[in-house]
PDB file of C-alpha atoms in Angstrom:
ATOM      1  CA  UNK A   1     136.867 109.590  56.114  1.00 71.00           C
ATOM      2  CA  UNK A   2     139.210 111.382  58.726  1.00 85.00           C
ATOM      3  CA  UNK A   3     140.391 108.696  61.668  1.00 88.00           C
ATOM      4  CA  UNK A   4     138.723 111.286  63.983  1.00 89.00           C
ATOM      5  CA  UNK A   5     135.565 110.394  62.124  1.00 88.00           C
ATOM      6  CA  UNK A   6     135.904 106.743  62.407  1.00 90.00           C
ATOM      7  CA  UNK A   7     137.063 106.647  66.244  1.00 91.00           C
ATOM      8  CA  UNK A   8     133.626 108.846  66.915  1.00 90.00           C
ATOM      9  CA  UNK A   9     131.810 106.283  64.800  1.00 91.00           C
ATOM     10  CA  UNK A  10     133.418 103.143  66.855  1.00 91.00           C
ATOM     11  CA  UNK A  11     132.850 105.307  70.002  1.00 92.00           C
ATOM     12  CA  UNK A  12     128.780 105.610  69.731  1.00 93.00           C
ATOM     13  CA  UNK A  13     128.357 101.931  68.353  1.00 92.00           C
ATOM     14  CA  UNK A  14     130.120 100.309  71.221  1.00 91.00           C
ATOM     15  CA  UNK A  15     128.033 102.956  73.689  1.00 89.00           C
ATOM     16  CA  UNK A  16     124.827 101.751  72.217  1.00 87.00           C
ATOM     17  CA  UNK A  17     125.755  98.163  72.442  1.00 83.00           C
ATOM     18  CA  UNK A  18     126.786  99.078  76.343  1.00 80.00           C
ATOM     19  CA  UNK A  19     123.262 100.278  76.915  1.00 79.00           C
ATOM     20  CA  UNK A  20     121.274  97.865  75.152  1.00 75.00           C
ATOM     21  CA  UNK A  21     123.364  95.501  77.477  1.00 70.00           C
ATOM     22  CA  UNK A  22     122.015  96.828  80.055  1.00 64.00           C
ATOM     23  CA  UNK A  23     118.646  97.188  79.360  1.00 63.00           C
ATOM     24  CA  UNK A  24     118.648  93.432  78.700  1.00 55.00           C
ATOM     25  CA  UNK A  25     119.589  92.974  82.312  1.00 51.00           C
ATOM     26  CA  UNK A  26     117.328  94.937  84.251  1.00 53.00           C
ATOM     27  CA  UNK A  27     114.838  93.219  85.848  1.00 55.00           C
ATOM     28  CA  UNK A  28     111.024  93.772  87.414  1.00 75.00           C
ATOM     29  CA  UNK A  29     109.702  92.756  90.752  1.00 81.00           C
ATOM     30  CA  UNK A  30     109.399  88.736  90.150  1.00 85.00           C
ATOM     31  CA  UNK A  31     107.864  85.700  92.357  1.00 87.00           C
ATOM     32  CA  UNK A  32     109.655  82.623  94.066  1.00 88.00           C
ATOM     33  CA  UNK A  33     107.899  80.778  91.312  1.00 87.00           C
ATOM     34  CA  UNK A  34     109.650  82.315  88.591  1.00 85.00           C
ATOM     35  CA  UNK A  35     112.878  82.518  90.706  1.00 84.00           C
ATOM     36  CA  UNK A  36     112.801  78.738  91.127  1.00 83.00           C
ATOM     37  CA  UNK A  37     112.532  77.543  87.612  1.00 83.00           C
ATOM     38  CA  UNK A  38     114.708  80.156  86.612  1.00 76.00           C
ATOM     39  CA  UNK A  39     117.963  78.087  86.913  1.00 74.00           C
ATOM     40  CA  UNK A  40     119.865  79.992  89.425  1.00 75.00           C
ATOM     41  CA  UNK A  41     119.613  83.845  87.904  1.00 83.00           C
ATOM     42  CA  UNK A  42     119.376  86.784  90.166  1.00 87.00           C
ATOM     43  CA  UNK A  43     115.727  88.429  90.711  1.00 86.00           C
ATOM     44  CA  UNK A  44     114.494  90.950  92.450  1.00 90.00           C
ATOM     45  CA  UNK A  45     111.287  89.879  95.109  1.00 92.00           C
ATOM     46  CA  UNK A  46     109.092  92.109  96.934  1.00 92.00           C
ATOM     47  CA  UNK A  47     107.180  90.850  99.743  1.00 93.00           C
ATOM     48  CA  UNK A  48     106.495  91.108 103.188  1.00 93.00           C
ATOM     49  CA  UNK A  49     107.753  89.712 106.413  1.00 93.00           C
ATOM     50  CA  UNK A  50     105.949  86.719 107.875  1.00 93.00           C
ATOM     51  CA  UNK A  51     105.993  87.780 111.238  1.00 90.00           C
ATOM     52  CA  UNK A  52     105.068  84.639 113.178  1.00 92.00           C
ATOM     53  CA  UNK A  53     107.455  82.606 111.582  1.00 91.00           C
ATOM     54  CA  UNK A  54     111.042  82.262 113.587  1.00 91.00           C
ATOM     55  CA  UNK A  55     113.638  85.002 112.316  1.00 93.00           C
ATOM     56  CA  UNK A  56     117.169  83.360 113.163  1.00 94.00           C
ATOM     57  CA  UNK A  57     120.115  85.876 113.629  1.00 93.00           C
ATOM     58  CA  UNK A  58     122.497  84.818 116.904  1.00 92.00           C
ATOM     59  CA  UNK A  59     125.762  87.335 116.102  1.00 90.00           C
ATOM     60  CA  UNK A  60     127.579  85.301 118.950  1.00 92.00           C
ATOM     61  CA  UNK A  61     127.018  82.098 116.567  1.00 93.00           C
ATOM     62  CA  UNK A  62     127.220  83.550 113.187  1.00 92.00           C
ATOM     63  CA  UNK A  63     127.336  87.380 112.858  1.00 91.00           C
ATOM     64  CA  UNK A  64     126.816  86.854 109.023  1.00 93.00           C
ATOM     65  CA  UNK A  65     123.831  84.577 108.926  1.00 95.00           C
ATOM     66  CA  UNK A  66     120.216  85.785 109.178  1.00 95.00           C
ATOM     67  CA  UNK A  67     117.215  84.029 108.199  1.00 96.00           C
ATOM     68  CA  UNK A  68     113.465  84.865 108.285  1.00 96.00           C
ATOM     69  CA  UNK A  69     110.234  84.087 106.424  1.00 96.00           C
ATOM     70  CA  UNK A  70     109.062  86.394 103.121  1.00 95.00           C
ATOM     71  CA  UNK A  71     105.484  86.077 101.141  1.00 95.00           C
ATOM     72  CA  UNK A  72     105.647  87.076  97.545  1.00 92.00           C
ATOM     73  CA  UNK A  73     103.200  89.151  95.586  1.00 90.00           C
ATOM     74  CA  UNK A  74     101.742  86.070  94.224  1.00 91.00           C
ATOM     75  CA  UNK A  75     100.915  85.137  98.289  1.00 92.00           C
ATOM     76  CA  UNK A  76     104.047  82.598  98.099  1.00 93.00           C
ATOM     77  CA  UNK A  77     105.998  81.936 101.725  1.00 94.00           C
ATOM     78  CA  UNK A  78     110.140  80.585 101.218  1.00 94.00           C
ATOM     79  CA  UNK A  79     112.558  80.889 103.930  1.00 95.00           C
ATOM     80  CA  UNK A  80     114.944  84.039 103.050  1.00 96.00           C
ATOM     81  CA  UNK A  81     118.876  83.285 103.797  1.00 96.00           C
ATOM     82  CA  UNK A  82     120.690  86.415 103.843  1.00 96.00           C
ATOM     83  CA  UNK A  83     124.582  86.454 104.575  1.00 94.00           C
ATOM     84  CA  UNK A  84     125.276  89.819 106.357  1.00 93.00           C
ATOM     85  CA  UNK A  85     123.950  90.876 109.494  1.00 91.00           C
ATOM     86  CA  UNK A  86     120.552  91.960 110.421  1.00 92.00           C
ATOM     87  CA  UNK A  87     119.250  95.447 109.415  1.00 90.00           C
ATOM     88  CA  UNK A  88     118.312  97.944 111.594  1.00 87.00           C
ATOM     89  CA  UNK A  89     114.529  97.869 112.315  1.00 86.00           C
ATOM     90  CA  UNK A  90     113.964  94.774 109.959  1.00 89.00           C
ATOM     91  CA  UNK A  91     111.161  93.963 111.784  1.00 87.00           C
ATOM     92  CA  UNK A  92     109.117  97.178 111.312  1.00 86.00           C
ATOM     93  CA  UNK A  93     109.348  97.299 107.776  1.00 87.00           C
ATOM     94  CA  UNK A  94     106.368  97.367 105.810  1.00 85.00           C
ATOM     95  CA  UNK A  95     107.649  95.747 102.526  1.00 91.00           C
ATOM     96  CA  UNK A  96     110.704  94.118 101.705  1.00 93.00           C
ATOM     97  CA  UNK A  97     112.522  93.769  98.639  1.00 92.00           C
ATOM     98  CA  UNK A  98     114.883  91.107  97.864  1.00 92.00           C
ATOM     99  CA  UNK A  99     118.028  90.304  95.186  1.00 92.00           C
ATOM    100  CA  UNK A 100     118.879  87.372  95.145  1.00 91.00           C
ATOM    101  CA  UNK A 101     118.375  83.751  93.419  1.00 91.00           C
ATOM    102  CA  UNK A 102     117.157  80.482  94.917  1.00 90.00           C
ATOM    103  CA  UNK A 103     118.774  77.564  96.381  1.00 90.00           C
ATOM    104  CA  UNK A 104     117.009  74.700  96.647  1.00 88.00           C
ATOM    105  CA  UNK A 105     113.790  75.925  98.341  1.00 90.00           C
ATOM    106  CA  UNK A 106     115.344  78.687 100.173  1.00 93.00           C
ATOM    107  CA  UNK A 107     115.775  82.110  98.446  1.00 93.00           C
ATOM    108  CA  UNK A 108     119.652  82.927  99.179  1.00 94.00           C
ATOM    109  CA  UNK A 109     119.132  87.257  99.387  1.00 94.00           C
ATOM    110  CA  UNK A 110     122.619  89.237  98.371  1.00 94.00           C
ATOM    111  CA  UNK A 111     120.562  92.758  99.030  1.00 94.00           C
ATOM    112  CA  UNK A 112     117.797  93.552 101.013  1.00 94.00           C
ATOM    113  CA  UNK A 113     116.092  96.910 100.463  1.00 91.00           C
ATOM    114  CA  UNK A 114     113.071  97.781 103.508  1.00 90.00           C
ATOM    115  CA  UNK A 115     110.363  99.726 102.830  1.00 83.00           C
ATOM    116  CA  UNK A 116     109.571 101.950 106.270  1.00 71.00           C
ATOM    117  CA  UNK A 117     107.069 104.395 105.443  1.00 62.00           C
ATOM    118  CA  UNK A 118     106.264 105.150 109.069  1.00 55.00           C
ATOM    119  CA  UNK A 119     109.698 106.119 109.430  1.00 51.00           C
ATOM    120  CA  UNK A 120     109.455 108.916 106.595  1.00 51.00           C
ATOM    121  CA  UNK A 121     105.748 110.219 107.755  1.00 54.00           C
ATOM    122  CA  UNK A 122     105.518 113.673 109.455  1.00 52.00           C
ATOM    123  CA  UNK A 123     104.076 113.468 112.549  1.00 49.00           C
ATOM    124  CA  UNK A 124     100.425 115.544 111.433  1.00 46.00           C
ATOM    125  CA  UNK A 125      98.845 117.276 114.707  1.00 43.00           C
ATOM    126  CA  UNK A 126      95.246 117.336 115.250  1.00 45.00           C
ATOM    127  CA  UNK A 127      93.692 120.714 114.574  1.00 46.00           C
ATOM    128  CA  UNK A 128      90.196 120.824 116.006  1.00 45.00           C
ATOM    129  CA  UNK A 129      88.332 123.353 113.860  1.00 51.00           C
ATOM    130  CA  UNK A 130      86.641 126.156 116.734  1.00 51.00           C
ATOM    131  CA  UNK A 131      83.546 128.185 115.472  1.00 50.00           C
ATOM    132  CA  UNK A 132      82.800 131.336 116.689  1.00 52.00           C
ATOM    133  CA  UNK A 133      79.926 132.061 118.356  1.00 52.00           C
ATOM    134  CA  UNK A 134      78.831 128.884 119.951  1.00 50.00           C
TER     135      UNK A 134
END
């Protein structure tokens, strides 16, 4: 075999072993449940935001602390700790999901994705339908 032959060879075994890496590592939409017995891996949670729970963000305080209240798919509320400073609109966003692992009973959030459909609706106008001759 020519070396160019070999280095090719070496070249698609360590891509396939790059990908199969990854595949290991993705991850589906999980619960707090499953995030706490996990043992301190990363998941991703959707949810929503429990609005009449306290949301604490005081940027005079601690511009990089903001906490609020999540319920899982599985109808599960945790305190969310996220260490950044508030998104924009946070509070009209339909779902939320989350990255992050838990910490004791709080979820501690490294991303937070928001789910704003209302934001990406057209505005539809009401056509009222006129018939002729009345």
């Amino acid at each position: 075999m020519k070396k160019s032959h070999i280095i090719a060879l070496l070249l698609i075994v360590i891509s396939m072993s790059v990908i199969i890496s990854m595949i290991g590592d993705y991850s589906r939409y999980e619960t707090f449940a499953t995030a706490e017995s996990s043992g301190g891996r990363e998941f991703h949670i959707v949810g929503q935001l429990v609005r009449q729970d306290e949301m604490e963000y005081n940027p005079e305080k601690d511009p990089n602390y903001f906490s609020f209240y999540l319920k899982d798919k599985a109808g599960e509320e945790r305190k969310v700790v996220f260490r950044d400073t508030k998104p924009t609109d946070f509070e009209r966003s339909e779902q939320i999901v989350l990255t992050g692992k838990m910490v004791g009973n709080e979820f501690h959030a490294s991303k937070i994705l928001m789910k704003c459909p209302s934001k990406y609706i057209n505005n539809e106008l009401e056509v009222k339908e006129v018939t002729a001759g009345t």
